[in-house]
CSV table of C-alpha atoms and ligand atoms in Angstrom, one decimal:
chain,number,residue,atom,x,y,z
A,1,MET,CA,119.3,170.5,-36.0
A,2,GLU,CA,121.9,167.8,-35.3
A,3,LEU,CA,123.1,167.6,-31.7
A,4,SER,CA,126.7,167.7,-32.8
A,5,SER,CA,126.3,170.9,-34.8
A,6,LEU,CA,124.6,172.6,-32.0
A,7,LEU,CA,127.3,171.5,-29.5
A,8,ALA,CA,130.0,172.8,-32.0
A,9,GLU,CA,128.2,176.2,-31.9
A,10,LEU,CA,128.2,176.3,-28.1
A,11,LYS,CA,131.8,175.2,-27.7
A,12,PRO,CA,133.6,178.5,-28.3
A,13,TYR,CA,131.3,180.1,-25.6
A,14,GLN,CA,131.8,177.1,-23.2
A,15,ALA,CA,128.1,177.1,-22.7
A,16,ARG,CA,126.2,174.0,-21.7
A,17,LEU,CA,123.1,172.5,-23.3
A,18,VAL,CA,119.9,171.7,-21.5
A,19,ALA,CA,117.9,169.6,-24.1
A,20,VAL,CA,114.3,170.5,-23.4
A,21,SER,CA,112.3,167.3,-23.8
A,22,LYS,CA,108.9,168.5,-22.6
A,23,THR,CA,106.1,166.6,-24.5
A,24,LYS,CA,108.7,164.4,-26.2
A,25,SER,CA,108.7,160.6,-25.7
A,26,PRO,CA,111.3,158.6,-23.8
A,27,ASN,CA,112.5,157.3,-27.1
A,28,ASP,CA,113.2,160.9,-28.3
A,29,VAL,CA,115.2,161.4,-25.2
A,30,MET,CA,117.1,158.2,-25.7
A,31,SER,CA,118.2,159.2,-29.2
A,32,LEU,CA,120.0,162.2,-27.8
A,33,TYR,CA,121.2,160.3,-24.8
A,34,ASN,CA,122.8,157.8,-27.1
A,35,GLN,CA,124.7,160.6,-28.7
A,36,GLY,CA,126.1,161.6,-25.3
A,37,GLN,CA,123.6,164.3,-24.1
A,38,ARG,CA,123.0,164.0,-20.3
A,39,ILE,CA,121.2,167.2,-19.3
A,40,PHE,CA,117.5,167.3,-20.1
A,41,GLY,CA,114.9,169.9,-19.1
A,42,GLU,CA,111.2,169.6,-18.4
A,43,ASN,CA,108.5,172.1,-17.4
A,44,ARG,CA,106.1,169.8,-15.5
A,45,ALA,CA,106.9,167.9,-12.3
A,46,LYS,CA,104.7,164.9,-13.2
A,47,GLU,CA,106.2,164.5,-16.6
A,48,LEU,CA,109.7,164.9,-15.2
A,49,GLU,CA,108.9,162.1,-12.6
A,50,GLU,CA,107.5,159.8,-15.3
A,51,LYS,CA,110.4,160.2,-17.6
A,52,ARG,CA,113.0,159.8,-15.0
A,53,ASP,CA,111.3,156.4,-14.0
A,54,LYS,CA,111.7,155.2,-17.6
A,55,LEU,CA,115.1,156.5,-18.5
A,56,PRO,CA,118.8,156.0,-17.4
A,57,SER,CA,119.7,157.1,-13.9
A,58,ASP,CA,122.6,159.2,-15.0
A,59,ILE,CA,120.4,161.8,-16.7
A,60,GLN,CA,120.6,165.1,-15.0
A,61,TRP,CA,117.0,166.5,-15.0
A,62,HIS,CA,116.5,170.2,-14.8
A,63,MET,CA,113.1,171.7,-13.9
A,64,ILE,CA,112.7,174.7,-16.1
A,65,GLY,CA,109.0,175.6,-15.8
A,66,HIS,CA,106.8,177.3,-13.1
A,67,LEU,CA,106.8,174.9,-10.1
A,68,GLN,CA,103.8,174.8,-7.8
A,69,ARG,CA,104.7,174.4,-4.2
A,70,ASN,CA,102.7,171.2,-3.8
A,71,LYS,CA,104.7,169.6,-6.6
A,72,VAL,CA,108.2,170.2,-5.1
A,73,LYS,CA,108.1,166.9,-3.2
A,74,THR,CA,107.6,165.0,-6.5
A,75,ILE,CA,111.0,166.0,-7.7
A,76,ALA,CA,113.0,167.0,-4.7
A,77,GLY,CA,114.6,163.6,-4.3
A,78,PHE,CA,116.3,163.5,-7.7
A,79,VAL,CA,116.2,166.7,-9.6
A,80,SER,CA,119.6,168.1,-10.6
A,81,MET,CA,118.6,171.7,-10.8
A,82,ILE,CA,115.5,173.8,-10.4
A,83,GLU,CA,116.0,176.7,-12.8
A,84,SER,CA,112.7,178.3,-12.3
A,85,VAL,CA,112.7,179.5,-8.7
A,86,ASP,CA,110.4,182.5,-8.9
A,87,SER,CA,109.3,183.3,-5.3
A,88,PHE,CA,110.6,183.2,-1.7
A,89,ARG,CA,107.7,180.9,-0.7
A,90,LEU,CA,108.8,178.4,-3.3
A,91,MET,CA,112.4,178.7,-2.1
A,92,ARG,CA,111.2,177.9,1.5
A,93,GLU,CA,109.3,174.9,0.2
A,94,ILE,CA,112.3,173.6,-1.7
A,95,GLU,CA,114.4,174.1,1.4
A,96,LYS,CA,111.9,172.0,3.4
A,97,GLU,CA,111.7,169.1,0.9
A,98,ALA,CA,115.4,169.1,0.2
A,99,ARG,CA,116.1,168.8,3.9
A,100,LYS,CA,113.7,165.9,4.1
A,101,ALA,CA,115.4,164.2,1.2
A,102,ASN,CA,118.8,164.9,2.7
A,103,ARG,CA,119.9,166.8,-0.4
A,104,VAL,CA,121.3,170.1,-1.4
A,105,ILE,CA,119.5,171.2,-4.6
A,106,PRO,CA,121.1,173.6,-7.0
A,107,VAL,CA,118.7,176.4,-8.0
A,108,LEU,CA,118.6,179.3,-10.3
A,109,LEU,CA,116.7,182.5,-9.6
A,110,GLN,CA,114.3,183.2,-12.4
A,111,ILE,CA,114.2,186.9,-13.2
A,112,LYS,CA,111.6,188.7,-15.3
A,113,ILE,CA,113.5,190.3,-18.2
A,114,ALA,CA,110.9,190.5,-21.0
A,115,GLU,CA,109.5,193.9,-21.8
A,116,GLU,CA,106.3,192.0,-22.6
A,117,GLU,CA,104.0,191.1,-19.8
A,118,THR,CA,105.0,187.8,-18.3
A,119,LYS,CA,103.7,185.9,-15.3
A,120,TYR,CA,106.7,184.4,-13.6
A,121,GLY,CA,110.0,185.6,-12.3
A,122,PHE,CA,111.4,188.0,-9.7
A,123,SER,CA,112.3,191.6,-10.2
A,124,ILE,CA,115.8,192.5,-9.0
A,125,GLU,CA,114.3,194.7,-6.3
A,126,GLU,CA,112.3,191.8,-4.9
A,127,LEU,CA,115.4,189.7,-4.8
A,128,LEU,CA,117.5,192.3,-3.1
A,129,SER,CA,115.0,193.1,-0.4
A,130,GLY,CA,113.9,189.5,0.0
A,131,PHE,CA,117.5,188.3,0.7
A,132,GLU,CA,117.9,191.2,3.1
A,133,SER,CA,115.3,189.7,5.4
A,134,GLN,CA,116.1,186.1,4.6
A,135,PRO,CA,119.7,185.8,3.7
A,136,PRO,CA,120.9,182.9,1.5
A,137,SER,CA,122.5,181.3,4.6
A,138,ASP,CA,118.9,180.6,5.8
A,139,TYR,CA,118.6,178.0,3.1
A,140,LEU,CA,121.0,175.2,4.0
A,141,HIS,CA,119.7,172.8,1.5
A,142,LEU,CA,119.7,175.1,-1.6
A,143,GLN,CA,122.8,175.8,-3.6
A,144,PHE,CA,122.3,179.2,-5.3
A,145,ALA,CA,123.8,178.6,-8.7
A,146,GLY,CA,122.9,181.6,-10.7
A,147,VAL,CA,120.0,183.1,-12.7
A,148,MET,CA,117.6,182.2,-15.4
A,149,GLY,CA,115.5,184.3,-17.8
A,150,MET,CA,113.4,184.3,-20.9
A,151,ALA,CA,113.4,187.0,-23.5
A,152,SER,CA,110.2,188.3,-25.2
A,153,LEU,CA,108.8,186.3,-28.1
A,154,THR,CA,109.6,188.9,-30.8
A,155,ASP,CA,111.5,189.3,-34.0
A,156,ASP,CA,113.1,192.4,-32.7
A,157,HIS,CA,116.7,191.3,-32.1
A,158,GLU,CA,117.7,194.5,-30.5
A,159,GLN,CA,115.0,194.1,-27.9
A,160,ILE,CA,116.0,190.5,-27.2
A,161,ARG,CA,119.6,191.6,-26.8
A,162,ARG,CA,118.6,194.3,-24.4
A,163,GLU,CA,116.7,191.8,-22.3
A,164,PHE,CA,119.7,189.4,-22.2
A,165,LYS,CA,122.0,192.2,-21.3
A,166,GLY,CA,119.6,193.0,-18.5
A,167,LEU,CA,119.8,189.5,-17.1
A,168,LYS,CA,123.5,189.5,-17.2
A,169,ALA,CA,123.6,192.9,-15.3
A,170,HIS,CA,121.2,191.4,-12.6
A,171,PHE,CA,123.5,188.4,-12.3
A,172,HIS,CA,126.4,190.7,-11.6
A,173,THR,CA,124.4,192.8,-9.1
A,174,LEU,CA,123.4,189.7,-7.2
A,175,LYS,CA,126.9,188.3,-7.3
A,176,GLU,CA,128.3,191.4,-5.9
A,177,LEU,CA,125.7,192.2,-3.3
A,178,ILE,CA,124.3,188.9,-2.2
A,179,PHE,CA,126.7,186.1,-3.2
A,180,PRO,CA,130.2,187.6,-3.2
A,181,THR,CA,131.8,184.5,-1.6
A,182,ASN,CA,129.7,181.8,-3.3
A,183,ASP,CA,131.7,180.3,-6.1
A,184,SER,CA,128.8,178.2,-7.2
A,185,PHE,CA,126.8,181.3,-8.2
A,186,LYS,CA,128.0,181.4,-11.8
A,187,GLU,CA,125.3,180.3,-14.2
A,188,ILE,CA,123.3,182.6,-16.6
A,189,SER,CA,120.7,180.3,-18.1
A,190,MET,CA,119.3,182.2,-21.2
A,191,GLY,CA,118.7,181.3,-24.8
A,192,MET,CA,116.1,179.1,-26.5
A,193,SER,CA,115.7,177.7,-30.0
A,194,GLY,CA,114.8,181.1,-31.5
A,195,ASP,CA,117.2,183.4,-29.7
A,196,TYR,CA,120.2,181.3,-28.4
A,197,PRO,CA,122.8,182.9,-30.8
A,198,ILE,CA,122.1,186.3,-29.2
A,199,ALA,CA,122.1,184.8,-25.7
A,200,LEU,CA,125.6,183.3,-26.3
A,201,GLU,CA,126.9,186.6,-27.5
A,202,GLU,CA,125.5,188.2,-24.3
A,203,GLY,CA,127.2,185.7,-22.0
A,204,SER,CA,124.9,182.8,-21.5
A,205,THR,CA,126.5,179.8,-19.7
A,206,MET,CA,123.5,177.5,-20.3
A,207,VAL,CA,121.0,177.4,-23.2
A,208,ARG,CA,117.7,175.6,-23.0
A,209,ILE,CA,116.8,174.2,-26.4
A,210,GLY,CA,113.8,172.1,-27.4
A,211,SER,CA,112.2,172.4,-30.8
A,212,LEU,CA,115.4,173.0,-32.7
A,213,LEU,CA,116.7,169.6,-31.5
A,214,PHE,CA,113.5,167.6,-31.3
A,215,GLY,CA,111.3,169.2,-33.9
A,216,PRO,CA,108.2,171.3,-33.2
A,217,ARG,CA,106.0,170.3,-30.3
A,218,GLU,CA,102.3,169.4,-30.8
B,301,LIG,C1,110.0,175.1,-23.7
B,301,LIG,C2,111.0,175.9,-23.0
B,301,LIG,C3,112.3,176.1,-23.6
B,301,LIG,C4,112.7,175.6,-25.0
B,301,LIG,O1,111.9,176.2,-26.0
B,301,LIG,P1,112.3,176.0,-27.5
B,301,LIG,O2,111.8,177.2,-28.2
B,301,LIG,O3,111.5,174.7,-27.9
B,301,LIG,O4,113.7,175.8,-27.6
B,301,LIG,C5,113.2,176.8,-22.9
B,301,LIG,N1,113.0,177.3,-21.7
B,301,LIG,C6,111.8,177.2,-21.1
B,301,LIG,C7,111.5,177.8,-19.7
B,301,LIG,C8,110.8,176.5,-21.7
B,301,LIG,O5,109.6,176.3,-21.1
């Protein structure tokens, strides 16, 4: 799909686009960059680092994949957002590396919403009890910017819709109970190539789209 048509679809919802460039070449990134796209998403720290070394410095790189704690330092100095924060141990590591880098890093809390078995992501209960013992104010170098989730890979649109509704409900619960005075806590990152129209209808503020823009991955 053309970037311009996709942006036209997002516009009525005021949702932003993260162009997911994992496995794609720097040239592929440049072709969207030249059309004005600035936010790109990658799921591996090493690939993120390599691309950022080759590409314009005003690109905003989002980490969207599971991040191992020993890889945080690879990206802490420049990453614009870590969308895939899925444990308190990872949060503490990001806090440590962000402090060293003298930065405040925007992060999203990845929440498990898929009915299918998935590996990564918090449950809402884990988040509520975790923040009770370690309040967000313990993390001076993290900016809690919202939530991220992935729906099941299924053709059942009603199931996908239910899962996105669940993420939105968790967002509101966290906003009310944990982040009532944090104006930065506002993003709901949901929707990929196969399900973004449903995500937009259910209140997505940020879609993460790869194959629809770049073509299928190897
Ligand atoms: C790969 C990936 C996407 C994009 O997937 P497409 O189906 O290619 O749009 C979105 N989010 C995450 C977390 C991903 O790993």
